Short mmCIF file of N, CA and C in Angstrom, two decimals:
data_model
loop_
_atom_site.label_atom_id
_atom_site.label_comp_id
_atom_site.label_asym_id
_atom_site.label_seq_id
_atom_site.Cartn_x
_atom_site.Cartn_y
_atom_site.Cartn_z
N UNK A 1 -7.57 13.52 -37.97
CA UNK A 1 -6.33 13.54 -37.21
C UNK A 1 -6.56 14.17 -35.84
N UNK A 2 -7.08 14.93 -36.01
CA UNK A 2 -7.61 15.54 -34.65
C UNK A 2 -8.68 15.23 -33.30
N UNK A 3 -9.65 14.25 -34.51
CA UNK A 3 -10.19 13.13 -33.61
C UNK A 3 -9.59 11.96 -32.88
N UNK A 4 -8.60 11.68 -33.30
CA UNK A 4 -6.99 10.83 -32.94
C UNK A 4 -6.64 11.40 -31.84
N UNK A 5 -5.98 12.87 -32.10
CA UNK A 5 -5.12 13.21 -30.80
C UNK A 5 -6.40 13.37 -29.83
N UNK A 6 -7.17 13.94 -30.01
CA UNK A 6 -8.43 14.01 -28.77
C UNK A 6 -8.24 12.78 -27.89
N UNK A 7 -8.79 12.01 -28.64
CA UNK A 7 -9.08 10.46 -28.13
C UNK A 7 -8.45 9.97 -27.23
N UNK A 8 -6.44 9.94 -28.04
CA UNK A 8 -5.56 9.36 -27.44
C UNK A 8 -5.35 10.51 -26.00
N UNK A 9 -5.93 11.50 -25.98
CA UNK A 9 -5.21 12.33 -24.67
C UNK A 9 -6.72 12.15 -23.84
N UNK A 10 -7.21 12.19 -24.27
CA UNK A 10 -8.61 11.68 -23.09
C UNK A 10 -8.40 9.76 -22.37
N UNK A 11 -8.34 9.10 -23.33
CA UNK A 11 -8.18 7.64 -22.52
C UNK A 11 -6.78 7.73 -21.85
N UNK A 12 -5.10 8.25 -22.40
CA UNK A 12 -4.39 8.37 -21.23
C UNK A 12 -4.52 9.21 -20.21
N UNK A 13 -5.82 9.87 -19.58
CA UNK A 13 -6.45 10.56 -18.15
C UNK A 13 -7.05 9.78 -17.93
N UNK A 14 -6.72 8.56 -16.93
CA UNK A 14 -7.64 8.30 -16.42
C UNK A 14 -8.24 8.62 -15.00
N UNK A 15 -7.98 9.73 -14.50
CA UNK A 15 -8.02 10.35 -13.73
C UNK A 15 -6.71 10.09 -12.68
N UNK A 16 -6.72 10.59 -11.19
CA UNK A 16 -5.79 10.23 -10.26
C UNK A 16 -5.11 8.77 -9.97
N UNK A 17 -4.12 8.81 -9.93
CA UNK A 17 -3.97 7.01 -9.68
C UNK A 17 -2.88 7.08 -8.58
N UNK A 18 -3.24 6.58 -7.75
CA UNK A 18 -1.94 5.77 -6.34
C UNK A 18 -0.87 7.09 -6.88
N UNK A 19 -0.35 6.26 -8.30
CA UNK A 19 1.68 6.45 -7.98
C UNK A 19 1.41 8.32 -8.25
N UNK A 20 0.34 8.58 -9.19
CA UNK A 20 0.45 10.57 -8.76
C UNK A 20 0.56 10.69 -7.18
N UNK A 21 -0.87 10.12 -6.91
CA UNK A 21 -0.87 10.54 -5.58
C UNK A 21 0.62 10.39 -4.27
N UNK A 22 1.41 9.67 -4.32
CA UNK A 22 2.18 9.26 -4.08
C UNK A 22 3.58 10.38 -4.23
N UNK A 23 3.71 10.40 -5.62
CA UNK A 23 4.76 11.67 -6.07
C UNK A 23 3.97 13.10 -5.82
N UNK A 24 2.82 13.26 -5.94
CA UNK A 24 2.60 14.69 -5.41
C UNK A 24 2.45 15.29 -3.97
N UNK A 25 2.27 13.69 -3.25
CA UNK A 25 2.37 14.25 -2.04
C UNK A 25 4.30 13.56 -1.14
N UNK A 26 4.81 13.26 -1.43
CA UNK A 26 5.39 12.40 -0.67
C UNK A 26 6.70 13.51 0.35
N UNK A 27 6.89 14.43 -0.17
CA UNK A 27 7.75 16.37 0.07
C UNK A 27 6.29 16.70 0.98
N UNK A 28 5.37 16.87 1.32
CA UNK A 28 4.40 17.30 2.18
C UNK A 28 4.42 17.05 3.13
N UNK A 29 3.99 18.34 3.94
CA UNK A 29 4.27 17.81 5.74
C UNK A 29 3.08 17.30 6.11
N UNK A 30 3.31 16.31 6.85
CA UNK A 30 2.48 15.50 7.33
C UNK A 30 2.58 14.05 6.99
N UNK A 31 3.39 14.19 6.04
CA UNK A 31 3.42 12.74 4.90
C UNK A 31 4.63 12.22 5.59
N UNK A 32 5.13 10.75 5.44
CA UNK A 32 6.01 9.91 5.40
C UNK A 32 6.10 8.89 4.15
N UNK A 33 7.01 8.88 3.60
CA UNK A 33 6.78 7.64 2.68
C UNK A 33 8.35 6.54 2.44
N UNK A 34 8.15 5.43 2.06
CA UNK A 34 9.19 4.63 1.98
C UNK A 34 8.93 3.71 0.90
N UNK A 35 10.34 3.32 0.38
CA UNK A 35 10.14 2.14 -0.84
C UNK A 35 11.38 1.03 -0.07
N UNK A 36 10.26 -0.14 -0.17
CA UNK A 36 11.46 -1.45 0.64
C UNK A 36 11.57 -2.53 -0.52
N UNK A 37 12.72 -2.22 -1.17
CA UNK A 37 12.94 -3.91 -2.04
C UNK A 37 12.78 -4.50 -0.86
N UNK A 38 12.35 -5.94 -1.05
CA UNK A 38 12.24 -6.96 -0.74
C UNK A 38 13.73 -7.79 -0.32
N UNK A 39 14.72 -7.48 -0.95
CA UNK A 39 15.91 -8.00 -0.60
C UNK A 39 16.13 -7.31 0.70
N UNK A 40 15.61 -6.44 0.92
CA UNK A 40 16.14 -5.30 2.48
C UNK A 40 15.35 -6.77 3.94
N UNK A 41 14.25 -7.61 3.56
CA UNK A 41 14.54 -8.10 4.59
C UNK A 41 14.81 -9.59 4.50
N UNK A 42 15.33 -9.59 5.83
CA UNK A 42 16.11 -10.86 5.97
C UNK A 42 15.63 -11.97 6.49
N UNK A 43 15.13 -12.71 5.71
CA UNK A 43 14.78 -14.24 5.62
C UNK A 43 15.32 -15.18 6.29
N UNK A 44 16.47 -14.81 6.37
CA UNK A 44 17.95 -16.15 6.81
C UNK A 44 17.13 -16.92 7.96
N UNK A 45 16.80 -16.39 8.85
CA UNK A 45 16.27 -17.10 10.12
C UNK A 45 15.04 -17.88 10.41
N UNK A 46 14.30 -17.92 8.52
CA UNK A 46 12.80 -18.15 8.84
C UNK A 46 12.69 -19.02 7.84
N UNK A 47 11.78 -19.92 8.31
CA UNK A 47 11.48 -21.39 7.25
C UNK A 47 10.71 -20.71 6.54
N UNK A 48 10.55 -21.17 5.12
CA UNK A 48 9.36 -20.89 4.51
C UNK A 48 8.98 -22.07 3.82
N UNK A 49 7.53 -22.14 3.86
CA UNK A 49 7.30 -23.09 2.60
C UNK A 49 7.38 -22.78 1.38
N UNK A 50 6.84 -24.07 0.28
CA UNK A 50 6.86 -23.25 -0.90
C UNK A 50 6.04 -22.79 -1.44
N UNK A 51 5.02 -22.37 -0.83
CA UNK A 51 4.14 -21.77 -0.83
C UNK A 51 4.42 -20.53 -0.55
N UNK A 52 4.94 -20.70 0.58
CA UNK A 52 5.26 -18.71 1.22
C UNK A 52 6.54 -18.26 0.11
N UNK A 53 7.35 -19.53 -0.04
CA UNK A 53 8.77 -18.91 -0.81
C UNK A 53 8.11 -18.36 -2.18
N UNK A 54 7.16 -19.11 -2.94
CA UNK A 54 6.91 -18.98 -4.05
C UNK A 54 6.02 -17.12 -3.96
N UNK A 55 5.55 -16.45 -2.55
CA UNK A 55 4.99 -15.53 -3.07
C UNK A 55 5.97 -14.86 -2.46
N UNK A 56 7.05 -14.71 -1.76
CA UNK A 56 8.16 -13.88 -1.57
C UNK A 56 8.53 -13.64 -2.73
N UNK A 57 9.12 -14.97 -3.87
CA UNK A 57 10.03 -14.26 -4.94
C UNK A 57 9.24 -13.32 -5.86
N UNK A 58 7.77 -13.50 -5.45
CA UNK A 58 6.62 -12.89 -6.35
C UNK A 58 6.52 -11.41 -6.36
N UNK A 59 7.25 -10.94 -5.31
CA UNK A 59 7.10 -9.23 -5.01
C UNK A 59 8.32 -8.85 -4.94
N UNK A 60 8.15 -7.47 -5.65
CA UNK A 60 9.14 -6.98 -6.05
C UNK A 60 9.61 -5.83 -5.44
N UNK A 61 8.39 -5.07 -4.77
CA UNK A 61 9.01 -4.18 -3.60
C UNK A 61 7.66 -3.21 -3.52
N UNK A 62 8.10 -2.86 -1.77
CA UNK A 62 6.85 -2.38 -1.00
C UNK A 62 7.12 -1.20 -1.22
N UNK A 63 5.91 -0.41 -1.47
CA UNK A 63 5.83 1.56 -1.74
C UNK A 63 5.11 2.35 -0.34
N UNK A 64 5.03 2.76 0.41
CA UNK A 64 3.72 2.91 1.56
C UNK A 64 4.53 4.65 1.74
N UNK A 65 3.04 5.25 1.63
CA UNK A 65 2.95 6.69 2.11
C UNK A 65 2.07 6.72 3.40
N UNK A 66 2.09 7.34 4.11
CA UNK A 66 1.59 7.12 4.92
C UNK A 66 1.50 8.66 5.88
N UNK A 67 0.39 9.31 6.37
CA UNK A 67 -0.08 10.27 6.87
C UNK A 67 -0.40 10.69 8.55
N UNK A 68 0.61 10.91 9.49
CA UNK A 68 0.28 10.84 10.32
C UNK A 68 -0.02 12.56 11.22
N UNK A 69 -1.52 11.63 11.75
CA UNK A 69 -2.44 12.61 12.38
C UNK A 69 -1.57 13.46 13.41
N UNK A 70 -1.99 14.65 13.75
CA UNK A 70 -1.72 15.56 15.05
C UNK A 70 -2.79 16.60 15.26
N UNK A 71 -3.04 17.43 16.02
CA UNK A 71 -3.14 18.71 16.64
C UNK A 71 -3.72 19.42 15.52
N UNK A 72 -2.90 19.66 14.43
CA UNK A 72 -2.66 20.98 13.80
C UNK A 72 -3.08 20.20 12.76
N UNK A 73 -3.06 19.10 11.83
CA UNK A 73 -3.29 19.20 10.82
C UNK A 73 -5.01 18.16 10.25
N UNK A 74 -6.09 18.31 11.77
CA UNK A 74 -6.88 17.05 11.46
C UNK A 74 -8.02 17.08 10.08
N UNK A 75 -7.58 19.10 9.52
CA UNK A 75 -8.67 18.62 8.36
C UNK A 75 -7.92 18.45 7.36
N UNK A 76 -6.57 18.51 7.23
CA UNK A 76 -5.90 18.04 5.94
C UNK A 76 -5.63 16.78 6.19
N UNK A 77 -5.97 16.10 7.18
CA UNK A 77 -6.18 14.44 7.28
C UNK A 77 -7.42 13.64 6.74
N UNK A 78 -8.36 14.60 6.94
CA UNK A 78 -9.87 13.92 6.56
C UNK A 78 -9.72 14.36 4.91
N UNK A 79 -9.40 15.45 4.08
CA UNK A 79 -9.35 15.57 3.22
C UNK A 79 -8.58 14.41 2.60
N UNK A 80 -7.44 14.41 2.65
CA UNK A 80 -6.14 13.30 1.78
C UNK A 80 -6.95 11.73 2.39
N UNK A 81 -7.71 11.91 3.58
CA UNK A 81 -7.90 9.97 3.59
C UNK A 81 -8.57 10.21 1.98
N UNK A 82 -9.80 11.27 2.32
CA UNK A 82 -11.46 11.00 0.83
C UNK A 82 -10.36 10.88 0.25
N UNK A 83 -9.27 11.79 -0.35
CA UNK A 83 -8.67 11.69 -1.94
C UNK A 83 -8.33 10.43 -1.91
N UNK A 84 -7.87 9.45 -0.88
CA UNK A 84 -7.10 8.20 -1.45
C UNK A 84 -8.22 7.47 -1.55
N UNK A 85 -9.23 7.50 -0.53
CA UNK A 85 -10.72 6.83 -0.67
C UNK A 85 -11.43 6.98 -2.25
N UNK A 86 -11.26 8.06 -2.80
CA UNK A 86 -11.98 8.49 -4.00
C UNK A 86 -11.36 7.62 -5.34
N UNK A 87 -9.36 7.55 -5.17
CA UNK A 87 -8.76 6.87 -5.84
C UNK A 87 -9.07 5.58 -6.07
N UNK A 88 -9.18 5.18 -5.12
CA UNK A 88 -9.44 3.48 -4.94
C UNK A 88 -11.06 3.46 -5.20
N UNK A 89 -11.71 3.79 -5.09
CA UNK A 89 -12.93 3.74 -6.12
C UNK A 89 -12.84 3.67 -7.19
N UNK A 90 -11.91 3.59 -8.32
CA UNK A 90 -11.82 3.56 -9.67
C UNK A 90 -12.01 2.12 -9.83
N UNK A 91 -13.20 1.50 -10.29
CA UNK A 91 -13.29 0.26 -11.45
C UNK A 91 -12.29 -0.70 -10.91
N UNK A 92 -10.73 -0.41 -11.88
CA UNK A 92 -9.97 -0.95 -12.18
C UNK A 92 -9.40 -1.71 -10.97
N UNK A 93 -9.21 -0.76 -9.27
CA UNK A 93 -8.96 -1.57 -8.35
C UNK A 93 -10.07 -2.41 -7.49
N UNK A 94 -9.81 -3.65 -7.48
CA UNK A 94 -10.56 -4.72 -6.97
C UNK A 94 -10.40 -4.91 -5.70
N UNK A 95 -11.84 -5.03 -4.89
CA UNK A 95 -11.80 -5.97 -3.63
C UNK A 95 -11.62 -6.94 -3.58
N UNK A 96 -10.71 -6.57 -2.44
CA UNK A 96 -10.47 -8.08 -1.72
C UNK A 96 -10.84 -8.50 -0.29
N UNK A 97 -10.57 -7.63 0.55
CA UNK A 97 -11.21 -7.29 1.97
C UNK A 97 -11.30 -5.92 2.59
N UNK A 98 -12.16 -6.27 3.68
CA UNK A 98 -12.28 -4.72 4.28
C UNK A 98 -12.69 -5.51 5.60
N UNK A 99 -12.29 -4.78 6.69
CA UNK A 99 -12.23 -4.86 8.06
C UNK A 99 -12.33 -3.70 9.02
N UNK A 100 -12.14 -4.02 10.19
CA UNK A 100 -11.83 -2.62 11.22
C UNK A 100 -13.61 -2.33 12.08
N UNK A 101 -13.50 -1.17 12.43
CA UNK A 101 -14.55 -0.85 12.93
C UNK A 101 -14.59 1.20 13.27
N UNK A 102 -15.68 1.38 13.24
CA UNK A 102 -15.77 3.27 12.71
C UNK A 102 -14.76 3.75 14.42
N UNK A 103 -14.62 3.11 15.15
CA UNK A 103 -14.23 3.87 16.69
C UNK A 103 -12.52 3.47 16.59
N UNK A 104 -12.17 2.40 15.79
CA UNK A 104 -10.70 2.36 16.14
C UNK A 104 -10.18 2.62 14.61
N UNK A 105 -11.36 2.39 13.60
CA UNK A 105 -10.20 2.61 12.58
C UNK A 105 -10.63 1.53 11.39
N UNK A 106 -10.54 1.14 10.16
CA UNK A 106 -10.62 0.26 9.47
C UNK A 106 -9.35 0.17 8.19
N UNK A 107 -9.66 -0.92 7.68
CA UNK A 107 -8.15 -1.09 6.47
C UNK A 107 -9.26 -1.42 5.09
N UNK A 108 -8.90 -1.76 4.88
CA UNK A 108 -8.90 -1.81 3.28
C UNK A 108 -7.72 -2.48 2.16
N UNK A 109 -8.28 -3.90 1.53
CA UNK A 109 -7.42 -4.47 0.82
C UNK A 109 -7.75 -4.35 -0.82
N UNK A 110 -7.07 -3.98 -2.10
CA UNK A 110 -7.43 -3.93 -2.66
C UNK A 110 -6.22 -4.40 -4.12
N UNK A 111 -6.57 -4.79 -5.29
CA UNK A 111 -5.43 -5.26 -5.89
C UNK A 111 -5.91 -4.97 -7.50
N UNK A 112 -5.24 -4.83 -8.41
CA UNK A 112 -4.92 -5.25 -9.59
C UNK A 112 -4.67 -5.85 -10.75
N UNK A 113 -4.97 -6.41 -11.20
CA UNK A 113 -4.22 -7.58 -11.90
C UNK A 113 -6.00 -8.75 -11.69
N UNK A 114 -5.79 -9.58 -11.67
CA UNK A 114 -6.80 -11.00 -11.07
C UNK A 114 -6.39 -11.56 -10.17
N UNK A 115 -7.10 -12.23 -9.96
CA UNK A 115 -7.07 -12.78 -8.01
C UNK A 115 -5.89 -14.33 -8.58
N UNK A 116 -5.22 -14.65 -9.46
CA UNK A 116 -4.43 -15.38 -9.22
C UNK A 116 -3.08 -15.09 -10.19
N UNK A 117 -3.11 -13.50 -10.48
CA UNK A 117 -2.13 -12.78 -11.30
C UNK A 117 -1.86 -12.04 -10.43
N UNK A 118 -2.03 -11.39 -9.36
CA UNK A 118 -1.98 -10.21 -8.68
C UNK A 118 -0.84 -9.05 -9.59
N UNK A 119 -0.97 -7.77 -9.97
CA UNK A 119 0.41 -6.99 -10.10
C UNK A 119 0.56 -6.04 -9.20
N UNK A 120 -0.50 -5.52 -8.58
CA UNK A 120 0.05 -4.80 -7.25
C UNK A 120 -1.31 -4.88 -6.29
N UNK A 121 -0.68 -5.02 -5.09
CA UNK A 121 -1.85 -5.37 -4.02
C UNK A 121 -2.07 -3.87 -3.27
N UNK A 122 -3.11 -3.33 -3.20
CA UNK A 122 -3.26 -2.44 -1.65
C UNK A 122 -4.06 -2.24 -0.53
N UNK A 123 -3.12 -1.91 0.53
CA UNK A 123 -3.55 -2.25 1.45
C UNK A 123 -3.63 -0.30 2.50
N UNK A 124 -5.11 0.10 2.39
CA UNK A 124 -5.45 0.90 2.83
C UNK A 124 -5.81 1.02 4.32
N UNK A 125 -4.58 1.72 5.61
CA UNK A 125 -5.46 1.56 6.46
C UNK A 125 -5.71 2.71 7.33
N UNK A 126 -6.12 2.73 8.44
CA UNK A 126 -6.30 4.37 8.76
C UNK A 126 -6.79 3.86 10.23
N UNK A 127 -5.98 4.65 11.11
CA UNK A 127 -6.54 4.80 12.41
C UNK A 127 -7.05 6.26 13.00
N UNK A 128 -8.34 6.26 13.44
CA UNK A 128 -8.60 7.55 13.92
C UNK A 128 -8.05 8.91 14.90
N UNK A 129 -7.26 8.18 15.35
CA UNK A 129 -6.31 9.12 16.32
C UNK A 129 -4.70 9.03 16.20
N UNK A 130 -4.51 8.35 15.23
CA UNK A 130 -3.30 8.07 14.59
C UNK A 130 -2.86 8.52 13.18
N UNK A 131 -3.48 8.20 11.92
CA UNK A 131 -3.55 8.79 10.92
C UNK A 131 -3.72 7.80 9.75
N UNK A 132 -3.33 7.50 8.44
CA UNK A 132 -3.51 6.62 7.69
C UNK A 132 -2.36 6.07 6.99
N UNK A 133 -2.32 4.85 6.67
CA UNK A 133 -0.82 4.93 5.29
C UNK A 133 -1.93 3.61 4.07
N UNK A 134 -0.75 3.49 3.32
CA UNK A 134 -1.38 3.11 2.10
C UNK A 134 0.17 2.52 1.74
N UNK A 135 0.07 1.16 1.23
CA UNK A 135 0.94 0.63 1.13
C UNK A 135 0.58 -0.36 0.03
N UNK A 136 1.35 -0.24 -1.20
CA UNK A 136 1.29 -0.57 -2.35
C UNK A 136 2.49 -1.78 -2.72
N UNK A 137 2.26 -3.18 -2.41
CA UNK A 137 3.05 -4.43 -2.78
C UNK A 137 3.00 -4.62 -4.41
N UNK A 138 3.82 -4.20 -4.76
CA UNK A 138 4.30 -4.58 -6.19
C UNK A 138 4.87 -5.79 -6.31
N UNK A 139 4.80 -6.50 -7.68
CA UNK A 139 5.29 -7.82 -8.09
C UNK A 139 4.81 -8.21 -9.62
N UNK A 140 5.34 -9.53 -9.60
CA UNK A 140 4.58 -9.89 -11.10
C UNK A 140 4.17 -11.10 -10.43
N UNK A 141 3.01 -11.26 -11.17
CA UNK A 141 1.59 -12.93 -11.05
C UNK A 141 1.75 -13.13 -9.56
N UNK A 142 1.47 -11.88 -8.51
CA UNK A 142 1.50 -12.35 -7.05
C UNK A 142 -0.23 -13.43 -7.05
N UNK A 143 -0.43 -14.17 -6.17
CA UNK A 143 -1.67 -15.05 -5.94
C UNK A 143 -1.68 -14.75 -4.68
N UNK A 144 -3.47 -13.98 -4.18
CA UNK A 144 -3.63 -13.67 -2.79
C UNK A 144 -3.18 -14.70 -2.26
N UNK A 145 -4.01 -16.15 -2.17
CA UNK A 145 -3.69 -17.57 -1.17
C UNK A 145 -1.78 -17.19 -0.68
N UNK A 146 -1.36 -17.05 -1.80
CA UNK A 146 0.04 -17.39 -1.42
C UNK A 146 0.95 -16.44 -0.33
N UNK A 147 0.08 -15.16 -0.97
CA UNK A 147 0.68 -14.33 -0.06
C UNK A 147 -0.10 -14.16 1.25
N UNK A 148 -1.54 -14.19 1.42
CA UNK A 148 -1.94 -14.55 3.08
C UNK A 148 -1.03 -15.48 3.24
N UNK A 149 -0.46 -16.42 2.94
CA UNK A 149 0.56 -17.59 3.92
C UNK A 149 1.88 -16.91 3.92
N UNK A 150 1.89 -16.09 3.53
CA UNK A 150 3.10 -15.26 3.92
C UNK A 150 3.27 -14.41 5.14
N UNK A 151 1.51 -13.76 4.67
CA UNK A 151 1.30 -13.27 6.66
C UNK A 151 2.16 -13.89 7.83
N UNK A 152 1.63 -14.88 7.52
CA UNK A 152 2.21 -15.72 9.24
C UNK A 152 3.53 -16.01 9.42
N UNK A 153 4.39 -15.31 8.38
CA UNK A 153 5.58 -15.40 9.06
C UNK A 153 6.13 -13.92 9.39
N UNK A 154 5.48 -13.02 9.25
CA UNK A 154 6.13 -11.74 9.25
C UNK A 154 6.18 -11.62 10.54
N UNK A 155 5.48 -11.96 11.53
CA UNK A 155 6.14 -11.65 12.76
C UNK A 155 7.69 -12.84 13.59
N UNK A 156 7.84 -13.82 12.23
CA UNK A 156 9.01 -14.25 12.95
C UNK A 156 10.08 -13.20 12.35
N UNK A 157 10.15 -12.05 11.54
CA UNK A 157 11.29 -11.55 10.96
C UNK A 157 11.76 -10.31 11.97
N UNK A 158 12.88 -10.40 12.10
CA UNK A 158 13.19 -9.44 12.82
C UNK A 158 13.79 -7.79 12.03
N UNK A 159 12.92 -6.64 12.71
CA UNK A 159 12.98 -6.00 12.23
C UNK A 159 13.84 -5.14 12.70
N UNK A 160 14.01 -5.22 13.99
CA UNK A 160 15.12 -4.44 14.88
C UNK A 160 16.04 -3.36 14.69
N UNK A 161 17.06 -4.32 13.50
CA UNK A 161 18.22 -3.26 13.28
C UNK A 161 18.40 -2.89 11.83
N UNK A 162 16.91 -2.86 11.20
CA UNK A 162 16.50 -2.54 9.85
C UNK A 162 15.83 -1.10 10.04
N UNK A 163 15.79 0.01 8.51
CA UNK A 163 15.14 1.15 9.12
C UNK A 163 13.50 0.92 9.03
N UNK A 164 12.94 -0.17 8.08
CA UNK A 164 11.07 -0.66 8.75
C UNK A 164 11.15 -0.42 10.12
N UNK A 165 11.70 -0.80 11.20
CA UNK A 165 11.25 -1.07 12.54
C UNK A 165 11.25 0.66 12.54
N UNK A 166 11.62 1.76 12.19
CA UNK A 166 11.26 3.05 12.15
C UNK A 166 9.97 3.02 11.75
N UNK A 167 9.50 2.54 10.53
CA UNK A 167 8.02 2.64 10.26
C UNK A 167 7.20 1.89 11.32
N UNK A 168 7.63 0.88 11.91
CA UNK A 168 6.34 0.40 12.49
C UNK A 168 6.14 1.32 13.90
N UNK A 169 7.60 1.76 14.02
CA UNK A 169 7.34 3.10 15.09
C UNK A 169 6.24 4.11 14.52
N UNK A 170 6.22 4.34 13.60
CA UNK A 170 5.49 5.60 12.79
C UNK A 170 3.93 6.36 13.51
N UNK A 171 3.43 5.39 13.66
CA UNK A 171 1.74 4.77 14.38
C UNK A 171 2.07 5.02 16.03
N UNK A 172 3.22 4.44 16.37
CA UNK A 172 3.12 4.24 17.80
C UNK A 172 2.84 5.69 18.80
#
């Protein structure tokens, strides 16, 4: 019986994962974080195919913490990038891409699930004189293809008089 409870409390540790990281830091200064159902933006004005429609209804809502650099806080910035860097080293999250370059900054795509199940996508990125966020697309059976064709419409959506256009201030 005791080899039981051992067992069962060692395999549910599987060490740090995103959503801790997420709730233990998200009250921390330095931190910003936001959760966007997907109903928050507004489509009305934008064609989609059904391709793009089919990976819109696919997500269920965006999570992104996000860390921005200053003055005062640049080694508790290099610390929290490694911890999220160290997270996403676990096995379980899969590549998908990586980009950028060491002088402006690089991202990091990474997901869950299989490449035509997706259950949550992330997207790690970090600028050097700016700071980092981490933004976690939740859904059920998202498919990368579908959602890169979703890319190309996000800049017809207007973000204006939504509070995102605060986040994309965030960086600026």
């Amino acid at each position: 019986m005791l080899a039981l409870i051992v067992t069962s409390f060692i395999s549910c540790n599987n060490g740090p994962t995103l959503q801790t990281y997420y709730v233990d830091n998200e009250l921390k200064p330095g931190f910003t974080t936001f959760d966007i159902p997907t109903s928050f933006i507004d489509l009305d004005k934008v064609e989609l195919s059904e391709q793009q429609e089919k990976a819109y209804n696919s997500i269920n809502k965006l999570n992104v913490i996000a860390f921005k650099l200053d003055d005062k806080n640049a080694d508790a910035y290099k610390v929290e990038l490694k911890n999220v860097k160290t997270i996403l080293k676990n096995p379980k999250y899969e590549d998908l891409m990586r980009g950028g370059n060491t002088n402006d900054g690089k991202f990091l795509v990474k997901f869950l699930g299989d490449i035509e199940n997706i259950d949550e996508l992330i997207i790690l990125g970090n600028a050097n004189d700016k700071g980092f966020m981490v933004a976690r697309i939740l859904g059920d059976d998202m498919n990368a293809n579908d959602l890169v064709s979703l890319g190309t419409v996000m800049d017809k959506i207007d973000f204006e008089d939504t509070d995102i256009n605060g986040f994309t201030d965030f960086f600026k």
